Amino acid sequence: MSLSAAINTAQQIFSNTGQQTAIVSKNIANSSNPDYVRRLAMMGVDAEGGYYIKIQRAQNEALFKQNITSISGATAQTRLLDGLTQMQAVFGGNDYGTSPSTYLATFRSSLQTYAASPGNITIASSTIADAKDLAYSISTSATAVQNIRADADKEILEQVGMLNGYLTQFETINNEIVGNLATGKDASDALDQRDRLLKQIAEIVGISTVTRSNMDTVIYSADGTVLFETLARKVTFTPSATFDATVTGNPIYVDGVALKAGTGGNTTSEGSLASLVQLRDDVAPKMQSQLDEVARMLVTMFKENGLPGLFTWSGGTIPTAGTIEPGIAASLQVNPLAEADPRILRDGGFNGLVSNTDGSAGYTALLDSYIVAMDTTQSFDTDADLGGSASIMTYASSSIGWLEQLRKSASTSNDNKTAMLAQTQQALSNQTGVSLDEELALMLDLEQSYKASAKLLSTVDEMLTTLLNTVR
């Protein structure tokens, strides 16, 4: 080998080693960055027999897509569970201590106590107080359920804004990647950014992707609607100003196609948007309907002379039998006449029909009929998802059981989907993440390569010095 060839070889080794060292250093610096994919400095040979460095990413497309799917599923499940936990809190948390079923049982017990001592005005007052607690529990629960719907609607608006922002950023990064690769530039950093955006998009809406030969990526929603193809598609949503039992939330449109809501405790939702729609349009309305049915039955069972008696509502009528009266729960209250004179519950007279005509202190016929009615099978609207017949006591307990069963299913599924997400993230990290041990070992190898190149240059320098001294 000539001296000039040796010098050129050493220079090339220094150049390649420098590039490889820079890549290793970058890997080490990003070892804790979950969105960074390890860079590989691959050695190549050009047409003239020279060596060059080509940078590659340790990407695993199959594991990345699996991770994206897990992100969507886990995020959706967590958001549904959060909503169900909020709803559980409305009724007093784990023991449901402030639920209508709890107050209903207390009120029934008070009626029995009053029937045993119908002449005791203190017990009469206590019974009316328990009736007020029951009505208040139902009305405030209905308001809280509608607040949960309203909060979900606001969150949908926020997330739709975020999703549109991510899609706009994706368009910019995607164009940068295509342009860089077309001109032979390194697109690794832009590819990392694009992958990060895909993860953020997947948290909001379930997606699938197709990458074309020029590395241009197309994004589809979980139901096949195009979210991005060359240009970002618009996701639109109009929030509702207020929520009550008669208001239906507006749909979310992806490129003009309505986004489907999830179903079940182990939700079919992918991404938080579908879970929010499920919570707003399915779970919360079902609970609202169940509260309305309990309120409707109370008004019906305690009616007098064809009109509301002990329990009244804003409609002022006896609702249609076996049919949900939307919103009745929110306005349920105890008749003010009962507060003025608690004995009216024993005697009657809310609407001019007095049953205890002689004012007997031992009269219990009305009280007994109310107690019997509360234990008698009644007709309920099956749209409330609790069956068509039950006593009001059983129905109210079943409502809490329905919520708790749904919440437990969501909790178990959340544990499973979160564990699956952790596994896919770990598998992806093992394939594409940075291992400090590997990078440090590679750095030592590069150091030895550098030392060998330096030794070669040192040897060439000595030979040149000897040659020059000889010429002199």
CSV table of C-alpha atoms in Angstrom, one decimal:
chain,number,residue,atom,x,y,z
A,1,MET,CA,0.0,0.0,0.0
A,2,SER,CA,1.4,3.4,-0.9
A,3,LEU,CA,1.7,6.2,1.7
A,4,SER,CA,-1.0,8.3,0.0
A,5,ALA,CA,-3.4,5.3,-0.1
A,6,ALA,CA,-2.7,4.7,3.6
A,7,ILE,CA,-3.4,8.3,4.4
A,8,ASN,CA,-6.7,8.2,2.4
A,9,THR,CA,-7.7,5.0,4.2
A,10,ALA,CA,-7.0,6.5,7.6
A,11,GLN,CA,-9.0,9.6,6.7
A,12,GLN,CA,-11.9,7.5,5.6
A,13,ILE,CA,-11.8,5.5,8.8
A,14,PHE,CA,-11.7,8.7,10.8
A,15,SER,CA,-14.7,10.1,8.9
A,16,ASN,CA,-16.8,6.9,9.2
A,17,THR,CA,-15.8,6.5,12.9
A,18,GLY,CA,-16.8,10.1,13.5
A,19,GLN,CA,-20.2,9.5,12.0
A,20,GLN,CA,-20.8,6.3,13.8
A,21,THR,CA,-19.7,7.9,17.1
A,22,ALA,CA,-22.2,10.8,16.5
A,23,ILE,CA,-25.0,8.2,15.9
A,24,VAL,CA,-24.1,6.3,19.1
A,25,SER,CA,-23.9,9.5,21.1
A,26,LYS,CA,-27.4,10.5,19.8
A,27,ASN,CA,-28.7,7.1,20.7
A,28,ILE,CA,-27.3,7.4,24.3
A,29,ALA,CA,-28.7,11.0,24.6
A,30,ASN,CA,-32.2,9.7,23.7
A,31,SER,CA,-32.1,6.5,25.7
A,32,SER,CA,-35.0,7.7,27.9
A,33,ASN,CA,-37.1,9.1,25.1
A,34,PRO,CA,-40.0,6.7,24.4
A,35,ASP,CA,-40.6,8.3,21.0
A,36,TYR,CA,-37.1,7.8,19.8
A,37,VAL,CA,-36.2,4.9,17.5
A,38,ARG,CA,-32.6,3.7,17.7
A,39,ARG,CA,-30.4,4.7,14.8
A,40,LEU,CA,-28.1,2.2,13.1
A,41,ALA,CA,-24.9,3.4,11.3
A,42,MET,CA,-24.7,0.8,8.5
A,43,MET,CA,-21.4,0.5,6.5
A,44,GLY,CA,-21.8,0.4,2.7
A,45,VAL,CA,-19.4,0.2,-0.3
A,46,ASP,CA,-19.8,2.7,-3.1
A,47,ALA,CA,-19.1,2.1,-6.8
A,48,GLU,CA,-15.4,3.1,-6.5
A,49,GLY,CA,-14.8,0.6,-3.7
A,50,GLY,CA,-14.9,3.3,-0.9
A,51,TYR,CA,-16.8,2.8,2.3
A,52,TYR,CA,-19.6,5.1,3.5
A,53,ILE,CA,-22.1,5.3,6.4
A,54,LYS,CA,-25.9,4.9,5.8
A,55,ILE,CA,-28.2,5.7,8.7
A,56,GLN,CA,-31.2,3.4,9.3
A,57,ARG,CA,-33.9,3.3,12.0
A,58,ALA,CA,-34.5,0.1,13.9
A,59,GLN,CA,-38.2,0.3,13.1
A,60,ASN,CA,-40.6,-2.7,13.5
A,61,GLU,CA,-43.7,-1.9,11.6
A,62,ALA,CA,-45.8,-4.8,12.9
A,63,LEU,CA,-45.0,-4.1,16.5
A,64,PHE,CA,-45.6,-0.4,16.0
A,65,LYS,CA,-49.1,-1.0,14.6
A,66,GLN,CA,-49.9,-3.4,17.4
A,67,ASN,CA,-48.8,-0.7,19.9
A,68,ILE,CA,-51.1,1.8,18.1
A,69,THR,CA,-54.1,-0.5,18.4
A,70,SER,CA,-53.3,-1.1,22.1
A,71,ILE,CA,-53.1,2.6,22.8
A,72,SER,CA,-56.5,3.2,21.3
A,73,GLY,CA,-58.1,0.3,23.2
A,74,ALA,CA,-56.5,1.2,26.6
A,75,THR,CA,-57.3,4.9,26.3
A,76,ALA,CA,-60.9,4.2,25.4
A,77,GLN,CA,-61.4,1.8,28.2
A,78,THR,CA,-59.8,4.1,30.8
A,79,ARG,CA,-62.0,7.0,29.7
A,80,LEU,CA,-65.1,4.9,30.0
A,81,LEU,CA,-64.1,3.6,33.4
A,82,ASP,CA,-63.4,7.2,34.6
A,83,GLY,CA,-66.9,8.2,33.5
A,84,LEU,CA,-68.5,5.2,35.3
A,85,THR,CA,-66.4,6.0,38.4
A,86,GLN,CA,-67.8,9.6,38.3
A,87,MET,CA,-71.3,8.2,38.1
A,88,GLN,CA,-70.6,5.9,41.0
A,89,ALA,CA,-69.5,8.9,43.0
A,90,VAL,CA,-72.8,10.6,42.3
A,91,PHE,CA,-74.5,7.8,44.3
A,92,GLY,CA,-72.0,7.8,47.2
A,93,GLY,CA,-69.0,5.8,46.0
A,94,ASN,CA,-68.3,2.1,46.6
A,95,ASP,CA,-71.2,1.6,49.1
A,96,TYR,CA,-73.7,3.7,47.2
A,97,GLY,CA,-74.7,5.4,50.4
A,98,THR,CA,-76.5,8.3,48.8
A,99,SER,CA,-78.2,6.4,46.0
A,100,PRO,CA,-82.0,6.7,45.5
A,101,SER,CA,-82.3,3.0,46.5
A,102,THR,CA,-80.8,3.7,49.9
A,103,TYR,CA,-83.1,6.6,50.5
A,104,LEU,CA,-86.1,4.6,49.2
A,105,ALA,CA,-85.4,1.8,51.7
A,106,THR,CA,-85.2,4.4,54.5
A,107,PHE,CA,-88.4,6.1,53.4
A,108,ARG,CA,-90.2,2.7,53.3
A,109,SER,CA,-89.0,1.9,56.8
A,110,SER,CA,-90.3,5.3,58.0
A,111,LEU,CA,-93.7,4.5,56.4
A,112,GLN,CA,-93.8,1.3,58.4
A,113,THR,CA,-92.8,3.0,61.6
A,114,TYR,CA,-95.5,5.7,61.0
A,115,ALA,CA,-98.1,3.0,60.2
A,116,ALA,CA,-97.3,1.4,63.6
A,117,SER,CA,-97.8,4.8,65.4
A,118,PRO,CA,-100.1,6.8,63.1
A,119,GLY,CA,-100.9,9.3,65.9
A,120,ASN,CA,-97.3,10.4,66.5
A,121,ILE,CA,-96.7,13.7,64.8
A,122,THR,CA,-92.9,13.5,65.4
A,123,ILE,CA,-92.8,10.2,63.4
A,124,ALA,CA,-95.1,11.8,60.7
A,125,SER,CA,-92.6,14.7,60.4
A,126,SER,CA,-89.7,12.3,60.2
A,127,THR,CA,-91.4,10.4,57.4
A,128,ILE,CA,-92.0,13.5,55.4
A,129,ALA,CA,-88.3,14.5,55.9
A,130,ASP,CA,-87.3,11.1,54.6
A,131,ALA,CA,-89.6,11.6,51.6
A,132,LYS,CA,-87.8,14.9,50.9
A,133,ASP,CA,-84.4,13.2,51.2
A,134,LEU,CA,-85.6,10.6,48.7
A,135,ALA,CA,-86.9,13.2,46.2
A,136,TYR,CA,-83.8,15.3,46.6
A,137,SER,CA,-81.6,12.3,46.0
A,138,ILE,CA,-83.4,11.5,42.8
A,139,SER,CA,-83.4,15.1,41.5
A,140,THR,CA,-79.8,15.8,42.3
A,141,SER,CA,-78.7,12.5,40.9
A,142,ALA,CA,-80.5,13.3,37.6
A,143,THR,CA,-78.8,16.7,37.5
A,144,ALA,CA,-75.4,15.2,38.2
A,145,VAL,CA,-75.9,12.6,35.4
A,146,GLN,CA,-76.7,15.4,33.0
A,147,ASN,CA,-73.6,17.3,34.2
A,148,ILE,CA,-71.5,14.2,33.3
A,149,ARG,CA,-73.0,14.3,29.9
A,150,ALA,CA,-72.3,18.0,29.5
A,151,ASP,CA,-68.7,17.5,30.7
A,152,ALA,CA,-68.3,14.7,28.1
A,153,ASP,CA,-69.6,17.0,25.4
A,154,LYS,CA,-67.1,19.7,26.4
A,155,GLU,CA,-64.3,17.2,26.4
A,156,ILE,CA,-65.3,15.9,22.9
A,157,LEU,CA,-65.0,19.5,21.6
A,158,GLU,CA,-61.5,19.8,23.1
A,159,GLN,CA,-60.4,16.5,21.8
A,160,VAL,CA,-61.8,17.2,18.3
A,161,GLY,CA,-59.7,20.4,18.3
A,162,MET,CA,-56.6,18.5,19.4
A,163,LEU,CA,-57.2,15.8,16.7
A,164,ASN,CA,-57.5,18.4,14.0
A,165,GLY,CA,-54.3,20.0,15.3
A,166,TYR,CA,-52.4,16.7,15.2
A,167,LEU,CA,-53.6,16.0,11.7
A,168,THR,CA,-52.4,19.4,10.5
A,169,GLN,CA,-49.0,18.7,12.1
A,170,PHE,CA,-49.0,15.2,10.5
A,171,GLU,CA,-49.5,16.7,7.1
A,172,THR,CA,-46.4,19.0,7.6
A,173,ILE,CA,-44.2,16.2,8.9
A,174,ASN,CA,-45.4,13.7,6.3
A,175,ASN,CA,-44.5,16.1,3.5
A,176,GLU,CA,-41.1,16.7,5.1
A,177,ILE,CA,-40.4,12.9,5.2
A,178,VAL,CA,-41.4,12.4,1.5
A,179,GLY,CA,-39.3,15.4,0.5
A,180,ASN,CA,-36.2,14.4,2.5
A,181,LEU,CA,-36.2,10.8,1.2
A,182,ALA,CA,-36.8,12.0,-2.4
A,183,THR,CA,-33.6,14.1,-2.2
A,184,GLY,CA,-31.5,11.6,-0.3
A,185,LYS,CA,-31.6,13.4,3.1
A,186,ASP,CA,-31.9,11.7,6.4
A,187,ALA,CA,-35.5,11.7,7.6
A,188,SER,CA,-35.0,9.8,10.9
A,189,ASP,CA,-36.0,12.7,13.1
A,190,ALA,CA,-39.1,13.5,11.1
A,191,LEU,CA,-40.1,9.8,11.1
A,192,ASP,CA,-39.8,9.9,14.9
A,193,GLN,CA,-42.1,12.9,15.0
A,194,ARG,CA,-44.6,11.2,12.7
A,195,ASP,CA,-44.7,8.1,14.9
A,196,ARG,CA,-45.2,10.3,18.0
A,197,LEU,CA,-48.1,12.0,16.2
A,198,LEU,CA,-49.7,8.7,15.3
A,199,LYS,CA,-49.6,7.7,19.0
A,200,GLN,CA,-51.3,10.9,20.0
A,201,ILE,CA,-53.9,10.5,17.3
A,202,ALA,CA,-54.5,6.9,18.4
A,203,GLU,CA,-55.3,8.1,21.9
A,204,ILE,CA,-58.2,10.1,20.5
A,205,VAL,CA,-59.5,7.9,17.7
A,206,GLY,CA,-58.8,4.4,16.6
A,207,ILE,CA,-56.7,4.3,13.5
A,208,SER,CA,-55.0,2.1,10.9
A,209,THR,CA,-52.3,3.2,8.6
A,210,VAL,CA,-50.9,2.3,5.1
A,211,THR,CA,-47.4,3.4,4.1
A,212,ARG,CA,-46.7,3.8,0.4
A,213,SER,CA,-43.4,3.2,-1.3
A,214,ASN,CA,-42.3,6.8,-1.0
A,215,MET,CA,-43.0,6.6,2.8
A,216,ASP,CA,-46.1,8.7,2.4
A,217,THR,CA,-48.6,7.5,5.0
A,218,VAL,CA,-52.4,7.3,4.8
A,219,ILE,CA,-54.5,7.2,8.0
A,220,TYR,CA,-57.9,5.6,8.3
A,221,SER,CA,-60.2,5.7,11.3
A,222,ALA,CA,-61.2,2.4,12.9
A,223,ASP,CA,-64.3,2.1,10.8
A,224,GLY,CA,-62.5,2.8,7.6
A,225,THR,CA,-63.0,6.6,7.1
A,226,VAL,CA,-60.1,8.5,5.7
A,227,LEU,CA,-58.5,10.8,8.3
A,228,PHE,CA,-55.4,11.7,6.2
A,229,GLU,CA,-54.4,11.1,2.6
A,230,THR,CA,-52.0,13.7,1.3
A,231,LEU,CA,-54.2,16.3,3.1
A,232,ALA,CA,-55.7,16.2,6.5
A,233,ARG,CA,-59.4,15.5,6.6
A,234,LYS,CA,-61.6,17.7,8.7
A,235,VAL,CA,-63.1,16.4,11.9
A,236,THR,CA,-66.2,18.4,12.9
A,237,PHE,CA,-68.4,18.6,16.0
A,238,THR,CA,-71.0,21.1,17.2
A,239,PRO,CA,-71.4,21.1,21.0
A,240,SER,CA,-74.8,21.4,22.7
A,241,ALA,CA,-75.4,24.5,24.8
A,242,THR,CA,-77.2,22.6,27.6
A,243,PHE,CA,-78.1,19.1,28.6
A,244,ASP,CA,-81.2,17.6,30.1
A,245,ALA,CA,-83.1,14.3,29.6
A,246,THR,CA,-84.7,15.6,26.3
A,247,VAL,CA,-81.4,16.6,24.7
A,248,THR,CA,-79.5,14.3,22.3
A,249,GLY,CA,-75.8,15.1,21.8
A,250,ASN,CA,-74.6,16.0,18.4
A,251,PRO,CA,-72.5,13.4,16.4
A,252,ILE,CA,-68.8,13.7,15.6
A,253,TYR,CA,-68.1,13.7,11.8
A,254,VAL,CA,-64.8,12.5,10.3
A,255,ASP,CA,-64.8,13.7,6.7
A,256,GLY,CA,-68.6,13.9,6.8
A,257,VAL,CA,-69.0,10.4,8.3
A,258,ALA,CA,-70.4,10.1,11.8
A,259,LEU,CA,-68.1,8.4,14.4
A,260,LYS,CA,-69.5,5.3,16.0
A,261,ALA,CA,-69.8,5.1,19.7
A,262,GLY,CA,-68.6,2.1,21.7
A,263,THR,CA,-70.8,-0.4,23.5
A,264,GLY,CA,-70.5,-2.5,26.7
A,265,GLY,CA,-68.5,-2.4,29.8
A,266,ASN,CA,-65.6,-4.0,27.9
A,267,THR,CA,-66.1,-1.2,25.4
A,268,THR,CA,-65.7,-1.7,21.7
A,269,SER,CA,-64.5,1.9,21.5
A,270,GLU,CA,-61.1,2.7,20.1
A,271,GLY,CA,-59.8,6.0,21.2
A,272,SER,CA,-61.3,8.4,23.8
A,273,LEU,CA,-63.8,10.0,21.5
A,274,ALA,CA,-65.8,6.9,20.9
A,275,SER,CA,-65.9,6.3,24.7
A,276,LEU,CA,-67.0,9.8,25.4
A,277,VAL,CA,-69.8,9.4,22.9
A,278,GLN,CA,-70.8,6.1,24.6
A,279,LEU,CA,-70.8,7.8,28.0
A,280,ARG,CA,-72.8,10.8,26.8
A,281,ASP,CA,-75.3,9.1,24.5
A,282,ASP,CA,-75.7,5.6,26.0
A,283,VAL,CA,-74.5,5.0,29.6
A,284,ALA,CA,-75.6,8.3,31.2
A,285,PRO,CA,-79.0,8.4,29.3
A,286,LYS,CA,-79.7,4.9,30.5
A,287,MET,CA,-79.1,5.9,34.1
A,288,GLN,CA,-81.3,9.0,33.5
A,289,SER,CA,-84.1,6.8,32.2
A,290,GLN,CA,-83.9,4.6,35.3
A,291,LEU,CA,-84.1,7.6,37.6
A,292,ASP,CA,-87.0,8.9,35.6
A,293,GLU,CA,-88.8,5.6,36.0
A,294,VAL,CA,-88.3,5.5,39.8
A,295,ALA,CA,-89.6,9.1,39.9
A,296,ARG,CA,-92.5,8.3,37.7
A,297,MET,CA,-93.5,5.3,39.8
A,298,LEU,CA,-93.3,7.4,43.0
A,299,VAL,CA,-95.6,10.0,41.6
A,300,THR,CA,-98.0,7.3,40.4
A,301,MET,CA,-98.0,5.2,43.6
A,302,PHE,CA,-98.7,8.2,45.9
A,303,LYS,CA,-101.2,9.9,43.6
A,304,GLU,CA,-104.6,11.1,44.9
A,305,ASN,CA,-107.8,11.7,43.1
A,306,GLY,CA,-106.0,11.3,39.7
A,307,LEU,CA,-103.3,13.9,40.5
A,308,PRO,CA,-99.9,13.9,42.1
A,309,GLY,CA,-100.1,13.5,45.9
A,310,LEU,CA,-97.1,13.2,48.1
A,311,PHE,CA,-94.6,13.4,45.2
A,312,THR,CA,-95.0,16.1,42.6
A,313,TRP,CA,-93.1,17.2,39.5
A,314,SER,CA,-93.0,20.1,37.1
A,315,GLY,CA,-95.5,18.5,34.7
A,316,GLY,CA,-98.2,18.4,37.4
A,317,THR,CA,-99.9,15.3,36.0
A,318,ILE,CA,-99.8,11.5,36.5
A,319,PRO,CA,-97.4,10.2,33.8
A,320,THR,CA,-98.4,7.6,31.3
A,321,ALA,CA,-98.1,4.1,32.8
A,322,GLY,CA,-95.2,1.9,31.7
A,323,THR,CA,-93.6,4.7,29.7
A,324,ILE,CA,-90.5,6.8,30.5
A,325,GLU,CA,-91.3,10.4,31.2
A,326,PRO,CA,-88.0,12.1,30.2
A,327,GLY,CA,-86.8,14.6,32.8
A,328,ILE,CA,-89.3,13.8,35.5
A,329,ALA,CA,-86.6,12.9,38.0
A,330,ALA,CA,-84.9,16.3,37.8
A,331,SER,CA,-88.0,18.1,39.0
A,332,LEU,CA,-89.3,15.6,41.6
A,333,GLN,CA,-90.2,17.1,44.9
A,334,VAL,CA,-92.4,16.6,48.0
A,335,ASN,CA,-95.8,18.3,47.9
A,336,PRO,CA,-95.5,21.5,50.0
A,337,LEU,CA,-98.8,20.5,51.7
A,338,ALA,CA,-97.1,17.6,53.3
A,339,GLU,CA,-94.4,19.9,54.8
A,340,ALA,CA,-97.1,22.2,56.2
A,341,ASP,CA,-99.0,19.3,57.8
A,342,PRO,CA,-97.3,15.9,57.8
A,343,ARG,CA,-100.5,14.2,58.9
A,344,ILE,CA,-101.9,14.7,55.4
A,345,LEU,CA,-99.9,11.6,54.4
A,346,ARG,CA,-102.0,9.5,56.8
A,347,ASP,CA,-105.3,11.2,56.2
A,348,GLY,CA,-105.2,12.3,52.5
A,349,GLY,CA,-106.4,15.6,51.2
A,350,PHE,CA,-103.6,16.6,48.8
A,351,ASN,CA,-106.3,17.1,46.1
A,352,GLY,CA,-109.4,17.5,48.2
A,353,LEU,CA,-109.9,13.7,48.7
A,354,VAL,CA,-109.7,13.1,52.5
A,355,SER,CA,-109.7,9.4,53.4
A,356,ASN,CA,-109.6,9.7,57.2
A,357,THR,CA,-112.9,11.6,57.3
A,358,ASP,CA,-113.3,11.5,61.1
A,359,GLY,CA,-109.6,12.4,61.8
A,360,SER,CA,-109.0,9.2,63.7
A,361,ALA,CA,-105.4,9.1,65.2
A,362,GLY,CA,-105.3,5.4,64.6
A,363,TYR,CA,-106.1,5.5,60.8
A,364,THR,CA,-103.6,3.5,58.8
A,365,ALA,CA,-105.4,2.5,55.6
A,366,LEU,CA,-103.6,4.9,53.3
A,367,LEU,CA,-100.2,4.3,54.9
A,368,ASP,CA,-100.7,0.5,54.6
A,369,SER,CA,-101.7,0.9,50.9
A,370,TYR,CA,-98.5,2.8,50.2
A,371,ILE,CA,-96.3,0.2,51.8
A,372,VAL,CA,-98.1,-2.6,49.9
A,373,ALA,CA,-97.7,-0.6,46.6
A,374,MET,CA,-93.9,-0.3,47.2
A,375,ASP,CA,-93.6,-4.1,47.4
A,376,THR,CA,-96.0,-4.8,44.5
A,377,THR,CA,-94.8,-5.6,41.0
A,378,GLN,CA,-95.2,-2.6,38.7
A,379,SER,CA,-94.8,-2.1,35.0
A,380,PHE,CA,-91.6,-0.2,33.8
A,381,ASP,CA,-90.4,0.8,30.4
A,382,THR,CA,-88.0,-1.8,29.0
A,383,ASP,CA,-86.0,1.0,27.2
A,384,ALA,CA,-84.4,1.7,30.6
A,385,ASP,CA,-82.6,-1.6,30.3
A,386,LEU,CA,-83.9,-3.1,33.6
A,387,GLY,CA,-86.7,-5.2,32.4
A,388,GLY,CA,-90.4,-4.5,32.2
A,389,SER,CA,-91.7,-5.5,35.7
A,390,ALA,CA,-90.5,-5.3,39.3
A,391,SER,CA,-91.4,-3.6,42.5
A,392,ILE,CA,-90.0,-0.1,42.9
A,393,MET,CA,-87.7,-1.4,45.7
A,394,THR,CA,-86.3,-4.1,43.4
A,395,TYR,CA,-86.1,-1.7,40.5
A,396,ALA,CA,-84.1,0.9,42.4
A,397,SER,CA,-81.7,-1.7,43.7
A,398,SER,CA,-81.4,-3.2,40.2
A,399,SER,CA,-80.4,0.2,38.8
A,400,ILE,CA,-77.5,0.4,41.2
A,401,GLY,CA,-76.6,-3.2,40.3
A,402,TRP,CA,-76.7,-2.4,36.6
A,403,LEU,CA,-74.2,0.5,37.2
A,404,GLU,CA,-71.9,-1.5,39.4
A,405,GLN,CA,-71.9,-4.5,37.0
A,406,LEU,CA,-71.0,-2.2,34.1
A,407,ARG,CA,-68.3,-0.5,36.2
A,408,LYS,CA,-66.7,-3.8,37.3
A,409,SER,CA,-66.7,-5.0,33.7
A,410,ALA,CA,-65.0,-1.8,32.7
A,411,SER,CA,-62.5,-2.0,35.5
A,412,THR,CA,-61.5,-5.6,34.7
A,413,SER,CA,-61.2,-4.8,31.0
A,414,ASN,CA,-59.2,-1.7,31.8
A,415,ASP,CA,-56.7,-3.8,33.7
A,416,ASN,CA,-56.4,-6.2,30.8
A,417,LYS,CA,-56.1,-3.6,28.1
A,418,THR,CA,-53.6,-1.6,30.2
A,419,ALA,CA,-51.5,-4.7,30.7
A,420,MET,CA,-51.7,-5.4,27.0
A,421,LEU,CA,-50.5,-1.9,26.2
A,422,ALA,CA,-47.6,-2.3,28.6
A,423,GLN,CA,-46.6,-5.5,26.9
A,424,THR,CA,-46.7,-4.1,23.4
A,425,GLN,CA,-44.8,-1.0,24.5
A,426,GLN,CA,-42.1,-3.2,26.1
A,427,ALA,CA,-41.9,-5.5,23.0
A,428,LEU,CA,-41.6,-2.4,20.7
A,429,SER,CA,-39.0,-0.9,23.0
A,430,ASN,CA,-37.0,-4.1,23.0
A,431,GLN,CA,-36.9,-4.0,19.2
A,432,THR,CA,-36.5,-0.3,18.5
A,433,GLY,CA,-35.4,1.4,21.8
A,434,VAL,CA,-31.9,2.2,22.9
A,435,SER,CA,-30.0,-0.2,25.1
A,436,LEU,CA,-27.3,1.7,27.0
A,437,ASP,CA,-25.2,-1.5,27.4
A,438,GLU,CA,-25.2,-2.1,23.6
A,439,GLU,CA,-24.4,1.5,22.8
A,440,LEU,CA,-21.5,1.7,25.3
A,441,ALA,CA,-20.1,-1.5,24.0
A,442,LEU,CA,-20.3,-0.1,20.5
A,443,MET,CA,-18.6,3.1,21.6
A,444,LEU,CA,-15.7,1.0,23.0
A,445,ASP,CA,-15.4,-0.7,19.6
A,446,LEU,CA,-15.4,2.6,17.8
A,447,GLU,CA,-12.7,3.9,20.2
A,448,GLN,CA,-10.5,0.9,19.2
A,449,SER,CA,-11.2,1.7,15.6
A,450,TYR,CA,-10.1,5.3,16.2
A,451,LYS,CA,-7.0,4.2,17.9
A,452,ALA,CA,-6.1,1.9,15.0
A,453,SER,CA,-6.5,4.7,12.6
A,454,ALA,CA,-4.5,7.0,14.7
A,455,LYS,CA,-1.7,4.3,14.9
A,456,LEU,CA,-1.8,4.0,11.1
A,457,LEU,CA,-1.4,7.8,10.7
A,458,SER,CA,1.4,7.8,13.2
A,459,THR,CA,3.2,5.1,11.3
A,460,VAL,CA,2.8,7.0,8.0
A,461,ASP,CA,4.1,10.1,9.7
A,462,GLU,CA,7.2,8.3,10.9
A,463,MET,CA,7.8,6.8,7.4
A,464,LEU,CA,7.4,10.3,5.8
A,465,THR,CA,9.8,11.8,8.3
A,466,THR,CA,12.4,9.1,7.6
A,467,LEU,CA,11.9,9.5,3.9
A,468,LEU,CA,12.4,13.3,4.1
A,469,ASN,CA,15.5,12.9,6.3
A,470,THR,CA,17.0,10.5,3.8
A,471,VAL,CA,16.4,13.0,0.9
A,472,ARG,CA,18.2,15.7,2.9
